[in-house]
Coordinates of C-alpha atoms in Angstrom, one line a residue:
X314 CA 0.0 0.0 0.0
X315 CA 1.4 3.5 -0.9
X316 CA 0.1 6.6 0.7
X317 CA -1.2 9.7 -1.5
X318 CA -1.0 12.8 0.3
X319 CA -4.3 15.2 0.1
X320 CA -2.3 18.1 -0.5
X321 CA -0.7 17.0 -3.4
X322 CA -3.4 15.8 -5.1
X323 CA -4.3 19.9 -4.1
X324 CA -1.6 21.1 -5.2
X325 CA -1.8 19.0 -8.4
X326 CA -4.8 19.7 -9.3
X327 CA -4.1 23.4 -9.1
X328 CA -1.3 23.6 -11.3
X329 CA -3.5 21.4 -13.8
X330 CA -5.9 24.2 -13.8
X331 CA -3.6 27.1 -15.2
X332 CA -2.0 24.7 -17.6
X333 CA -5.0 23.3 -19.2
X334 CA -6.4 26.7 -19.6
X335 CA -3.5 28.6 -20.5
X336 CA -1.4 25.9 -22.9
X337 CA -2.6 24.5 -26.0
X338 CA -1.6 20.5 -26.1
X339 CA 1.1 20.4 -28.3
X340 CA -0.3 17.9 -30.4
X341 CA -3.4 20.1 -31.1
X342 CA -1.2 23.0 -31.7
X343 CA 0.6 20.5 -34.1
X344 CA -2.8 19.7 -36.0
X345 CA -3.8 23.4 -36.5
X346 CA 0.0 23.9 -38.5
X347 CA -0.7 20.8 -40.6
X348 CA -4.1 22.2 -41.3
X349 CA -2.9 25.4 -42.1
X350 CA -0.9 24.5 -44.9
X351 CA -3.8 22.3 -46.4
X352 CA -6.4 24.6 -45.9
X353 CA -7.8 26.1 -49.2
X354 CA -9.9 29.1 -47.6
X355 CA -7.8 32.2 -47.5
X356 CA -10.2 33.6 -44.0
X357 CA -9.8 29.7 -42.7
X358 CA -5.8 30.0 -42.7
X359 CA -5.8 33.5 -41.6
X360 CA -8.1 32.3 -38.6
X361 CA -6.2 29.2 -38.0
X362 CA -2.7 31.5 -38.3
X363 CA -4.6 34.1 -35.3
X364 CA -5.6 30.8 -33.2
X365 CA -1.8 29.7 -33.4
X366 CA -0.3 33.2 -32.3
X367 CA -3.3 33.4 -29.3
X368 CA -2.1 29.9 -28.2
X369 CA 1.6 31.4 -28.2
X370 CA 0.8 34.5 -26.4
X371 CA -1.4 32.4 -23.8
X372 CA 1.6 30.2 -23.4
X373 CA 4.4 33.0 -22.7
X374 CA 2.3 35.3 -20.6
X375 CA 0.1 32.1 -18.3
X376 CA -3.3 33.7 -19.9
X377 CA -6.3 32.2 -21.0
X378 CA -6.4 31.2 -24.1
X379 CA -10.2 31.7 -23.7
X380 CA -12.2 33.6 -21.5
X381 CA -14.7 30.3 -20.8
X382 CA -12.3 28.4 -19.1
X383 CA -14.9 26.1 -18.3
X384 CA -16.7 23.5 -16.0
X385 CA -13.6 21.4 -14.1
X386 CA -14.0 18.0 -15.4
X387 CA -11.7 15.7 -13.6
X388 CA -10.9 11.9 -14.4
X389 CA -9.2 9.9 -11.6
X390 CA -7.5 6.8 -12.4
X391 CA -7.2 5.8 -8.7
X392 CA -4.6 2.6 -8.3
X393 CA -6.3 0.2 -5.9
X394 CA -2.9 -0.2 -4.1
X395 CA -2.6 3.9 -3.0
X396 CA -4.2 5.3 0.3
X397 CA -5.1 8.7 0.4
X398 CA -4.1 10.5 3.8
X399 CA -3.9 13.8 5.0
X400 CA -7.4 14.4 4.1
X401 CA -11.0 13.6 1.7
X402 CA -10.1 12.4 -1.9
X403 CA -12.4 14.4 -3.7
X404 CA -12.2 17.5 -1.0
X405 CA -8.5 17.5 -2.4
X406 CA -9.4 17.7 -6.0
X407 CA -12.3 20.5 -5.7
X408 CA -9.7 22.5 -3.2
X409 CA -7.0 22.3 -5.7
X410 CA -10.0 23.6 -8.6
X411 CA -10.8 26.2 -6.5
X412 CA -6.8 27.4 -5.8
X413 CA -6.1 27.2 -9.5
X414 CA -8.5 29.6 -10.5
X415 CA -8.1 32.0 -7.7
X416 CA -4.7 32.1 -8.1
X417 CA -4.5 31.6 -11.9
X418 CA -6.9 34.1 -12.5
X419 CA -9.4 32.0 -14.4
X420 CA -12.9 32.5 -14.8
X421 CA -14.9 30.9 -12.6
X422 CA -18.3 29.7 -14.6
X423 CA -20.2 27.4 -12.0
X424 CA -23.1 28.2 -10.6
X425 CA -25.0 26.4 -6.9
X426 CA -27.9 25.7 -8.5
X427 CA -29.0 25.6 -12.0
X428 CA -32.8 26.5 -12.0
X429 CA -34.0 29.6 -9.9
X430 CA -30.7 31.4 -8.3
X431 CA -28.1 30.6 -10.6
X432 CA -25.8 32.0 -7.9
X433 CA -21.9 31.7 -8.9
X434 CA -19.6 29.5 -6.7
X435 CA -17.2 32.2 -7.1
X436 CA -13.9 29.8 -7.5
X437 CA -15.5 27.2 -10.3
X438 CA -16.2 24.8 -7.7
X439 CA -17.3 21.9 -7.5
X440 CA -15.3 19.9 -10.0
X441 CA -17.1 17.1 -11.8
X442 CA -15.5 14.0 -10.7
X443 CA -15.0 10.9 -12.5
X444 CA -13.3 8.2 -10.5
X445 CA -12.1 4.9 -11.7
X446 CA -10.4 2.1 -9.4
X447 CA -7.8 0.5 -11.7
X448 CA -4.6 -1.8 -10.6
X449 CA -1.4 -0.4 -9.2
X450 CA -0.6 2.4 -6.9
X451 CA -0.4 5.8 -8.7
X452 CA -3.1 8.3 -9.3
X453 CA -3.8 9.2 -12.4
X454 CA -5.2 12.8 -12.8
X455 CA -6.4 14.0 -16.2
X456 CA -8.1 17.9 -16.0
X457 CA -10.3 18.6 -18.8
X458 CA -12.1 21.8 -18.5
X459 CA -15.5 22.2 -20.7
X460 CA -16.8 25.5 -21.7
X461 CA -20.1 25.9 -22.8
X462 CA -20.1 27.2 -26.7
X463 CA -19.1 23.3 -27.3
X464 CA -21.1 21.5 -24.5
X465 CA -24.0 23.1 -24.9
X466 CA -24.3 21.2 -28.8
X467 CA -23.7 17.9 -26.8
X468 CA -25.8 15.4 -28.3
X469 CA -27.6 12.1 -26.9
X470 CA -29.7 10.0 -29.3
X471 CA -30.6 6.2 -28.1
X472 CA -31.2 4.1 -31.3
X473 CA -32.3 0.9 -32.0
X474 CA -29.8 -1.7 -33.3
X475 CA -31.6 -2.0 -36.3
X476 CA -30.4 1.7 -36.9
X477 CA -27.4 0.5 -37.6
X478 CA -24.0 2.0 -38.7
X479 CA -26.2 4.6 -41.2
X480 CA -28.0 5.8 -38.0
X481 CA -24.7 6.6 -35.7
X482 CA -23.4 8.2 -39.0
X483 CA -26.7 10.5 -39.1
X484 CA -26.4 11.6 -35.3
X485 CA -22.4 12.5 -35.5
X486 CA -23.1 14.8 -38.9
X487 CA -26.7 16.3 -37.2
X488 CA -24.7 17.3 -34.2
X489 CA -21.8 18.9 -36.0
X490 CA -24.2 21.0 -38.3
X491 CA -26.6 21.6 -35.4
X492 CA -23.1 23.3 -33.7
X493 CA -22.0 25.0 -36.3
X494 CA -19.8 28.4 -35.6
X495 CA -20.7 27.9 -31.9
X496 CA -18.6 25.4 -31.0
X497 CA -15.5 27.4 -31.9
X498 CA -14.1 25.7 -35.1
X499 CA -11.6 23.6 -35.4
X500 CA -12.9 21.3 -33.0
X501 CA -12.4 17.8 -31.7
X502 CA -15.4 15.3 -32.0
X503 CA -15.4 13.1 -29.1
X504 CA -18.5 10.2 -30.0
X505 CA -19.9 7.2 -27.2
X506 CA -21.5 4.3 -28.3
X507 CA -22.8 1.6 -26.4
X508 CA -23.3 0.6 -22.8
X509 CA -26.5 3.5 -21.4
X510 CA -27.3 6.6 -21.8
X511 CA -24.9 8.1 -19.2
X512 CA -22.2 5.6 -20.3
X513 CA -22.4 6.5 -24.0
X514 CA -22.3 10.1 -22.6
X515 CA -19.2 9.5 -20.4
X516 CA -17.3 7.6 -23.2
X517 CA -17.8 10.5 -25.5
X518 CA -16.4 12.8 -22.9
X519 CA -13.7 10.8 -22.6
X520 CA -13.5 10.9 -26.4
X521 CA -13.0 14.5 -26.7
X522 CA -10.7 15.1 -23.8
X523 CA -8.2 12.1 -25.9
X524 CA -4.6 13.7 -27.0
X525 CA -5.5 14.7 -30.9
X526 CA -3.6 12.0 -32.8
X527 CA -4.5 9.0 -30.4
X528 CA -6.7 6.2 -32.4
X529 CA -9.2 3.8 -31.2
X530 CA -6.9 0.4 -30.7
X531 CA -9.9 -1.8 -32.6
X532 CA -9.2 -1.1 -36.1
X533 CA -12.5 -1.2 -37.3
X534 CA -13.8 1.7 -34.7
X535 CA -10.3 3.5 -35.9
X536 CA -11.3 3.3 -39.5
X537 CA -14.6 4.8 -38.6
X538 CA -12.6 7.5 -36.8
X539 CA -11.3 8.5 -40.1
X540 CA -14.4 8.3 -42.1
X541 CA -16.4 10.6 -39.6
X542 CA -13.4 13.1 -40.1
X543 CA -13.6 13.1 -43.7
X544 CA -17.7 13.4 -43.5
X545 CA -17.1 16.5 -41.1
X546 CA -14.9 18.0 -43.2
X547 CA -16.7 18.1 -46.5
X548 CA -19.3 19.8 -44.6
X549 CA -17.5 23.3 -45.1
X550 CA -18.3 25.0 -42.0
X551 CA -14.7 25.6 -41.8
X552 CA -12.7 27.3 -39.2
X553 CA -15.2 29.8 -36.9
X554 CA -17.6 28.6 -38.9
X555 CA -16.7 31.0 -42.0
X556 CA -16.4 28.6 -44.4
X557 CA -13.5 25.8 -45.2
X558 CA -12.4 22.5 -44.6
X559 CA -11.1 22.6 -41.6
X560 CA -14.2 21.7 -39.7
X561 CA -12.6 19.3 -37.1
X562 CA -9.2 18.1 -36.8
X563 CA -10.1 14.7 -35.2
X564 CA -12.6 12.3 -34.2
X565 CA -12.0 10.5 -31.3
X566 CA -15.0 7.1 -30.7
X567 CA -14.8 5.2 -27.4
X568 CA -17.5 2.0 -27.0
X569 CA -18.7 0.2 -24.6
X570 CA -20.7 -3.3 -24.4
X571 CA -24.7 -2.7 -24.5
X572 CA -28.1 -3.8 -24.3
X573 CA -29.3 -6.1 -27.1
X574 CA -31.9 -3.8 -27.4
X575 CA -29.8 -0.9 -27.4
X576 CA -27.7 1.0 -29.2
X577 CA -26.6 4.5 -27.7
X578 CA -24.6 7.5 -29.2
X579 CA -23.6 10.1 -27.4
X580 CA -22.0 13.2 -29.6
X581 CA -19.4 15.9 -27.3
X582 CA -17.3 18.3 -29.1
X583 CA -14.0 20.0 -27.7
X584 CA -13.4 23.5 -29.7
X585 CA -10.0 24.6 -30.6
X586 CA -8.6 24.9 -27.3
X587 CA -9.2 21.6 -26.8
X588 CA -8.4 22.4 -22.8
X589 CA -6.9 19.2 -21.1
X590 CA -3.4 18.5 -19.1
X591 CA -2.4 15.4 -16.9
X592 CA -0.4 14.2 -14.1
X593 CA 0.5 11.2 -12.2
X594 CA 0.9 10.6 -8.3

């Protein structure tokens, strides 16, 4: 058994806050050069050049590289050989949200209560924990922060098997038209399918929040990976939304086992932030 200290989970957790919101992944910054130089649309390459020279600035002065720094999303790998001492688990993680953007100045976007008083939290807290018991004794923290212009053209759609391939094609295109300019193209298409409905949600979460670049290890979902890009693309939307073919710069499908019955897909997009950073314990 190997101890975790609370604190620096905290203090993890914190630093994973100004990072994620402040530095592009370089493999996304990577995918909006290639995409540059293949883009045909003379507004989408002067809009992909921009996004490139805000992800520097945000990088050399520890700025937002947007100001919806989102919702904390937080996925714990917990080893089932670590102890965590010195304090709560998830206490830990929400503290170390809430010191990151106080002390990163980030925005803070979470409101109490999300009917009648809307009333900001006023440090982004709480985080929204997803927590995983897996073998070994590390902890495995990976900080994904959501804004809304891409949540909010989240997508959930449970079809029938019978629906078939041609049906989880039709929800994946529907969702990227029904986004649009507002989920801040070039984006990152994270798709669920299988298991329920919160599970085919959760796996496309997961989805978007992969490193651009990864591929599904099943070939056949990998392939499919591919062919949703290329059906994205051809849909011109573009960069912002003006017009182009760089619509997405990935599309990222987890899956999970299902109901015979069943056959969810879930549909959440990352825009070109793409906000995530990791660490291990």
């Amino acid at each position: 058994m190997r101890d975790i200290q609370a604190s620096d989970i905290t203090r993890a957790v914190a630093e994973l806050s100004i990072q994620a919101c402040c530095r592009l992944p370089e493999a996304m910054r990577e995918a909006l050069r290639e995409a540059e130089k293949t883009e045909p649309s003379p507004t989408g390459r002067n809009i992909l050049d921009q996004l490139l020279k805000n992800a520097d600035i945000a990088e050399q002065e520890l700025i937002p590289m947007c100001q919806d720094t989102g919702l904390a999303v937080v996925f714990a790998d917990l080893g089932q050989d670590a102890h965590i001492v010195g304090g709560d688990f998830e206490q830990a993680i929400h503290e170390g949200i809430r010191q990151g953007y106080v002390n990163g100045y980030l925005r803070k976007s979470s409101v109490a209560e999300p009917l009648f008083e809307r009333k900001n939290t006023g440090d982004n807290t709480p985080a929204i924990i997803h927590t995983r018991i897996v073998p070994g004794d590390a902890l495995h923290l990976r900080l994904a922060p959501k804004g809304a212009g891409s949540e909010n053209k989240s997508v959930l759609k449970m079809l029938v098997p019978a629906d078939g391939l041609e049906g989880v094609r039709k929800v994946v295109l529907d969702a990227v038209l029904a986004a649009g300019p507002n989920s801040c193209p070039p984006m990152v298409v994270g798709v669920g399918i299988g298991g329920n409905m919160e599970l085919a949600a959760l796996c496309a979460k997961r989805a978007a929040a992969r490193d651009v670049g990864t591929v599904n290890q099943d070939p056949r979902y990998a392939a499919l990976e591919r062919e949703f890009l290329e059906m994205i693309n051809n849909t011109g939307i573009g960069p912002q939304g003006l017009g182009g073919l760089t619509t997405a710069v990935a599309v990222h499908i987890e899956w999970a086992p299902t109901h015979i019955a069943s056959l969810p897909v879930a549909v959440n997009i990352n825009c070109n932030a793409a906000r995530h950073a990791e660490t291990i314990l």
